[in-house]
Coordinates of C-alpha atoms in Angstrom, one line a residue:
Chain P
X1 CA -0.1 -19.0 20.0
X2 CA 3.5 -18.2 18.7
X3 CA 1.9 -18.2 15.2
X4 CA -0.8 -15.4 16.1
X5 CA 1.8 -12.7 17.7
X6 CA 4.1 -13.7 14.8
X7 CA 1.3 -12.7 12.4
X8 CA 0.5 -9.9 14.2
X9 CA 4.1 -8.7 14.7
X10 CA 5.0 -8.8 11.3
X11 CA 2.4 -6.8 10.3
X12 CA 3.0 -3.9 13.0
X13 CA 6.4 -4.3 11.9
X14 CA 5.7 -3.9 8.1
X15 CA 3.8 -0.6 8.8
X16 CA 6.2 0.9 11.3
X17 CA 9.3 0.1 8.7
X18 CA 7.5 1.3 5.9
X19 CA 6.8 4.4 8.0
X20 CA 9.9 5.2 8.7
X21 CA 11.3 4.5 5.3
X22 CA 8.4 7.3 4.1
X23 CA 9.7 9.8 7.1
X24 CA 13.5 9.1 6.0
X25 CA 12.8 10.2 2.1
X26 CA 11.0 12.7 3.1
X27 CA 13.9 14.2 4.9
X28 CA 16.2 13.7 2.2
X29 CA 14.1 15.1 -0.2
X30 CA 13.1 18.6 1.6
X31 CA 17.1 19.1 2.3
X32 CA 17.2 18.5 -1.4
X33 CA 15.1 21.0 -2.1
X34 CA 16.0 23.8 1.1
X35 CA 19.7 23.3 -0.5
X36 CA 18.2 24.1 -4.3
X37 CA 16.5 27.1 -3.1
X38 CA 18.9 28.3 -0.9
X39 CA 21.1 27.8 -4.1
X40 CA 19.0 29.9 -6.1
X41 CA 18.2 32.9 -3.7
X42 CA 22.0 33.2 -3.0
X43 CA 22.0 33.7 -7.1
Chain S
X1 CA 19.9 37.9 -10.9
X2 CA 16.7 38.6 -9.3
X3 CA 16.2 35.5 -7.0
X4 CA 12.7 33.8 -8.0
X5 CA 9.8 32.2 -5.3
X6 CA 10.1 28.3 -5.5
X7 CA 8.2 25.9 -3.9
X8 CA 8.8 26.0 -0.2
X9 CA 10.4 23.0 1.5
X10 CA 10.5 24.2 5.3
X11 CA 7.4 25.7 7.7
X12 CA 4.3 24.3 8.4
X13 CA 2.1 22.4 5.6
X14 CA -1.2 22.5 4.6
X15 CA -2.1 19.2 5.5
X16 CA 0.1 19.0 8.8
X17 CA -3.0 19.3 11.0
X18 CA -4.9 16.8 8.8
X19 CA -2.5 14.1 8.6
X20 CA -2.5 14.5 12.6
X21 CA -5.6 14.1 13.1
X22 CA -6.4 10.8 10.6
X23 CA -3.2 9.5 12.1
X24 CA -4.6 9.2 15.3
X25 CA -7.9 8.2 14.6
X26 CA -5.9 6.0 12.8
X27 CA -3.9 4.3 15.6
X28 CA -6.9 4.3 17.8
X29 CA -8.3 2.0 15.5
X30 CA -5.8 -0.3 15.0
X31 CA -5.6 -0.5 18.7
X32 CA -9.3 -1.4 19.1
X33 CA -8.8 -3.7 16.2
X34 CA -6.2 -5.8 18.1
X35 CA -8.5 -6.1 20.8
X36 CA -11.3 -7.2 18.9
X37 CA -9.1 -9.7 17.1
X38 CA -6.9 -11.4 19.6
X39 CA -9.0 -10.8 22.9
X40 CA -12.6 -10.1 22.1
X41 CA -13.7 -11.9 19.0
X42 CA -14.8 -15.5 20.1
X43 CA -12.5 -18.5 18.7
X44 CA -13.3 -20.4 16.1
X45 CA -14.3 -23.8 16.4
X46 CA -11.9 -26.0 14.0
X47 CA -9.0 -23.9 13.6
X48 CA -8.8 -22.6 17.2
X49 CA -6.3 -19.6 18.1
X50 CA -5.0 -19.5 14.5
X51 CA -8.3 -18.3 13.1
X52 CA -7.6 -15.1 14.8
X53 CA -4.3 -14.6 12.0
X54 CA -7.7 -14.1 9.8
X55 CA -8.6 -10.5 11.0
X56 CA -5.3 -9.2 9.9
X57 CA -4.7 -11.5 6.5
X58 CA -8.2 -10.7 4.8
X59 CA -8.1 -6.8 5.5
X60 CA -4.8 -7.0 4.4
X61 CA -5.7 -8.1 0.9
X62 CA -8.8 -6.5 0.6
X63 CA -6.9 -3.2 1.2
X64 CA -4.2 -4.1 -1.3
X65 CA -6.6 -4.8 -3.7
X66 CA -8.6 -1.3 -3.0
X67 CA -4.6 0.4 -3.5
X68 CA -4.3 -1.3 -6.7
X69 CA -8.2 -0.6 -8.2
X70 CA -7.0 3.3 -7.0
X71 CA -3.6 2.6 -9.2
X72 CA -5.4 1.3 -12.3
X73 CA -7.8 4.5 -12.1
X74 CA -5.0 6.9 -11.6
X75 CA -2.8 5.0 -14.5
X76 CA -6.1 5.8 -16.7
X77 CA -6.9 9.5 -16.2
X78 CA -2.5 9.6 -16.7
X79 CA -3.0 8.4 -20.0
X80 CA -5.7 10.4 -21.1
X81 CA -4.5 13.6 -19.5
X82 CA -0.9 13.5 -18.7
X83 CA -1.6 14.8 -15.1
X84 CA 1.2 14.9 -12.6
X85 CA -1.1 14.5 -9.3
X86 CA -2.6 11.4 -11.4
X87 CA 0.9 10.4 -11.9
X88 CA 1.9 10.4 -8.0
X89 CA -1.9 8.5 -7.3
X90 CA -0.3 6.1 -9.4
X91 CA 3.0 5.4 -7.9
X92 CA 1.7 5.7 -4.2
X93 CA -1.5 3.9 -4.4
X94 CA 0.7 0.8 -6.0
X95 CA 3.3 0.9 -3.1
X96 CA 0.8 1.3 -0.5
X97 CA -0.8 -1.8 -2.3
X98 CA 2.6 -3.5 -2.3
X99 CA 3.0 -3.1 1.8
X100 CA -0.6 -4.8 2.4
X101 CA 0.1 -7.2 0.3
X102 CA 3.4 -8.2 1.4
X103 CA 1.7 -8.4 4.9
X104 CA -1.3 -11.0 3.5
X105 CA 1.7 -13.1 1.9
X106 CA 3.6 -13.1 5.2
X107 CA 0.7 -13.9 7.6
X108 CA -0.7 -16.6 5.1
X109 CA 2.2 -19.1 5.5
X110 CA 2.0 -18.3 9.2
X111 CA -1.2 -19.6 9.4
X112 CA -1.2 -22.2 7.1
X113 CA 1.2 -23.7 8.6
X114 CA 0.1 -25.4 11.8
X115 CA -3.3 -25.8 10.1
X116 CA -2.0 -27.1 6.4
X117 CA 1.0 -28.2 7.9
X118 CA 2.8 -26.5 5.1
X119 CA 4.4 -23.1 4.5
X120 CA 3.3 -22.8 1.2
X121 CA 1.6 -24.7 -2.0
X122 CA 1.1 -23.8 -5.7
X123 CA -3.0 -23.9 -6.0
X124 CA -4.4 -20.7 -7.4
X125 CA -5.1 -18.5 -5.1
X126 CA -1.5 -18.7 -3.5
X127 CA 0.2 -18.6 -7.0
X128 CA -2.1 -15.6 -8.1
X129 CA -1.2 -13.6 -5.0
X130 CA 2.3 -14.2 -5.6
X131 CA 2.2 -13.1 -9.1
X132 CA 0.4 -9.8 -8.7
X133 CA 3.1 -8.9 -5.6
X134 CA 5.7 -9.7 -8.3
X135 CA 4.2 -7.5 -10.8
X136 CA 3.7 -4.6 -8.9
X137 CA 7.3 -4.5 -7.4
X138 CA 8.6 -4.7 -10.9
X139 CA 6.4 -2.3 -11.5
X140 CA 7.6 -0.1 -8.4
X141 CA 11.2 -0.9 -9.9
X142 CA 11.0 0.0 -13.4
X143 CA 9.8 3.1 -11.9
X144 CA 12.5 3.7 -9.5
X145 CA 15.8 2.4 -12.1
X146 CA 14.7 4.2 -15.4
X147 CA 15.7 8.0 -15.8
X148 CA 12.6 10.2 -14.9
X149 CA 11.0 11.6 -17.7
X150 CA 7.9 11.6 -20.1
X151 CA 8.3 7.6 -21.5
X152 CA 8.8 6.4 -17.7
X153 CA 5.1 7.9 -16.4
X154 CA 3.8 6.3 -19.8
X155 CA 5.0 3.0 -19.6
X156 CA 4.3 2.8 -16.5
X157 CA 0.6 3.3 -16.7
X158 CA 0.0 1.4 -19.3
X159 CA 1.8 -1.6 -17.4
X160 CA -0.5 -1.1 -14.3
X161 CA -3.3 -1.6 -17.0
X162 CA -2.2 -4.8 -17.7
X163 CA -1.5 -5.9 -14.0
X164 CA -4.8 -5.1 -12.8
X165 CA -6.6 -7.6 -14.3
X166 CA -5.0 -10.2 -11.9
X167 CA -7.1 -8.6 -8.8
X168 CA -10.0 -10.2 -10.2
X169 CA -9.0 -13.3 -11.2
X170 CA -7.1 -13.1 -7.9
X171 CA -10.4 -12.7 -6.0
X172 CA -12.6 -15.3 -7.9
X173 CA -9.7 -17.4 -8.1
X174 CA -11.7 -19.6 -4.7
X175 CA -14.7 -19.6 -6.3
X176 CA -13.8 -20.8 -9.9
X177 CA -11.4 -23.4 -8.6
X178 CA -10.8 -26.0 -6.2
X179 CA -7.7 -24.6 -4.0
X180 CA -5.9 -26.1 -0.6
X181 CA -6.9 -21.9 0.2
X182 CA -10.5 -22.4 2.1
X183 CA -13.5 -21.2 0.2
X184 CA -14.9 -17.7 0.7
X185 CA -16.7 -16.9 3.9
X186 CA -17.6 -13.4 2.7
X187 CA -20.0 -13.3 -0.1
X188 CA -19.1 -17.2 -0.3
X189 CA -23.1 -18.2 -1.4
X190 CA -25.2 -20.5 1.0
X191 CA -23.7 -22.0 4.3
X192 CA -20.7 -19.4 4.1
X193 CA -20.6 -16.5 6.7
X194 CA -18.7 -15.4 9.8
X195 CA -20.5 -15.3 13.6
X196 CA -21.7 -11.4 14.4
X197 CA -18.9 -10.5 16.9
X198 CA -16.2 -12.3 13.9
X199 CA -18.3 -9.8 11.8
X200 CA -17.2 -6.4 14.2
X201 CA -13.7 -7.7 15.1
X202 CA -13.5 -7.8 10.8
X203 CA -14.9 -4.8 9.9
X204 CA -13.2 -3.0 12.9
X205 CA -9.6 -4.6 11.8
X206 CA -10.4 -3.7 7.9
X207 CA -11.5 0.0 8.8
X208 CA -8.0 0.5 10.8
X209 CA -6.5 -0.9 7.3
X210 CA -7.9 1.3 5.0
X211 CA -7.4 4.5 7.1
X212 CA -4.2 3.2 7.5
X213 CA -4.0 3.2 3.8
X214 CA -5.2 6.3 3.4
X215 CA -2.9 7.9 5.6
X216 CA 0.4 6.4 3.8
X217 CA -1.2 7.0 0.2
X218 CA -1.4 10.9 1.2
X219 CA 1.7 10.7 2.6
X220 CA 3.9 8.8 -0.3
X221 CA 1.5 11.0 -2.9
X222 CA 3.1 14.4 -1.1
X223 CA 6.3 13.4 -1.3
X224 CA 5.5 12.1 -5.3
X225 CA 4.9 16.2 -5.6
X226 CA 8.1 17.7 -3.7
X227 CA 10.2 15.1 -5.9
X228 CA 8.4 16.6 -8.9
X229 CA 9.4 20.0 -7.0
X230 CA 12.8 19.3 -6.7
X231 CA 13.1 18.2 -10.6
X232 CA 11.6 21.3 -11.8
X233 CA 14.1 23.5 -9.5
X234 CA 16.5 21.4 -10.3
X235 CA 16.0 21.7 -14.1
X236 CA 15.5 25.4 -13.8
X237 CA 19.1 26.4 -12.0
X238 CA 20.8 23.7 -14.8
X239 CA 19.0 26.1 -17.4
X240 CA 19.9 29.0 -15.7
X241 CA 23.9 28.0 -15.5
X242 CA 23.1 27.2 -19.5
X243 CA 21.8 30.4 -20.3
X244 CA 24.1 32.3 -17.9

């Protein structure tokens, strides 16, 4: 029994990491880009 | 200077309401899915509870392999045409594939232990599996550590080329040799098959997988384009301060 909800955990875990890993660039990456335009329509 | 329109990185996108939508569908299958596979499904005679590790582990892979077929096609049409949007196919699909895979090689031990009563052997199938999650990380890192550019795309693609051909031999690996891995149940030839509720709980658990899939390749491919955004803005204020 402890093997099944291991299996299953990890996977749910897997996905919800990976999620968050794709949400957390994504941040990083439009502040990136709000602070290169911002730079550019000050200019 | 007159200040020029770049792409814009706040407000609503396109594909907002689409990647909503998918992601619930999404979830609501993967919730059924569970059900099917650790409530509904009936358990298997030999292997008892454990079988039921099997509705997670074969989707898995068959979803990794899907993310990798979609990589080696993507690598392809990058070669021939030099396409960015076949560039970011590339790099997502083979991440995506990476994740599913990484969750076949975990739940594999898991269940081969209290059946095998090992963790782990070296027959084919096991060391194939291992090899091809080896070669697309490296192929995820040589992509992440080498200075973005024209040669990094290249290379890249003509790497994945390469790596592909393990999915197959991967695949038939249980069927051209004798392996501690059990033989195929799915297209496995006469006597092989699953019982018609195993069937549903399956199909059910590989559907949530592929939208799944879907919904992270969409997701990792967008973000492929806003890096290739910020690079070109980027590039053009550096050629501005240049030119002054």
């Amino acid at each position: 029994m402890h093997s099944v909800v291991a299996a299953f955990a990890a996977a749910w875990i897997i996905h919800i990491v990976y999620l968050f890993t794709l949400a957390s660039r994504q941040r990083e990456l439009r502040r990136a880009l709000n602070a290169v335009t911002t730079q550019r329509d000050v200019r | 200077m007159e200040a020029k329109r770049l792409t814009p990185a706040t407000g609503p996108r396109p594909t907002s309401n689409w990647i909503v939508l998918w992601g619930s569908l999404t979830l609501l299958l993967l919730l059924v899915g569970l059900y099917l596979a650790l409530l509904w499904a009936p358990e298997e005679a030999t292997m008892g509870i454990y079988q039921r590790i099997f509705y997670y582990h074969v989707p898995a892979a068959i979803t990794a392999f899907v993310a990798f077929f979609i990589n080696l096609v993507a690598s392809v049409v990058y070669l021939l045409r030099r396409s960015r949007i076949a560039d970011a196919w590339a790099v997502a699909s083979a991440e995506v594939g990476v994740v599913f895979l990484t969750i076949n090689l975990i739940t594999g031990p898991i269940w081969a232990k209290p059946i095998w009563g090992i963790w782990w052997t070296w027959d084919a199938r096991l060391t194939l599996d291992l090899v091809l999650w080896v070669m697309y990380v490296s192929y995820l890192l040589l992509r992440q550590l080498t200075p973005r550019g024209e040669l990094q795309p290249r290379l890249a693609a003509a790497l994945a080329c390469f790596f592909f051909v393990d999915v197959p031999i991967n695949y038939m690996a249980i069927r051209w040799w004798h392996t501690q891995h059990p033989q195929p149940v799915i297209f496995g030839g006469p006597g092989s098959g699953l019982a018609p509720p195993m069937y549903v709980a399956l199909a059910i658990c590989w559907m949530a997988f592929m939208a799944l899939g879907y919904v992270l390749l969409r997701l990792r491919i967008e973000q492929e384009m806003d890096r290739h955004a910020l690079d070109d803005a980027q590039r053009a204020l550096l050629l501005e301060d240049v030119g002054g």
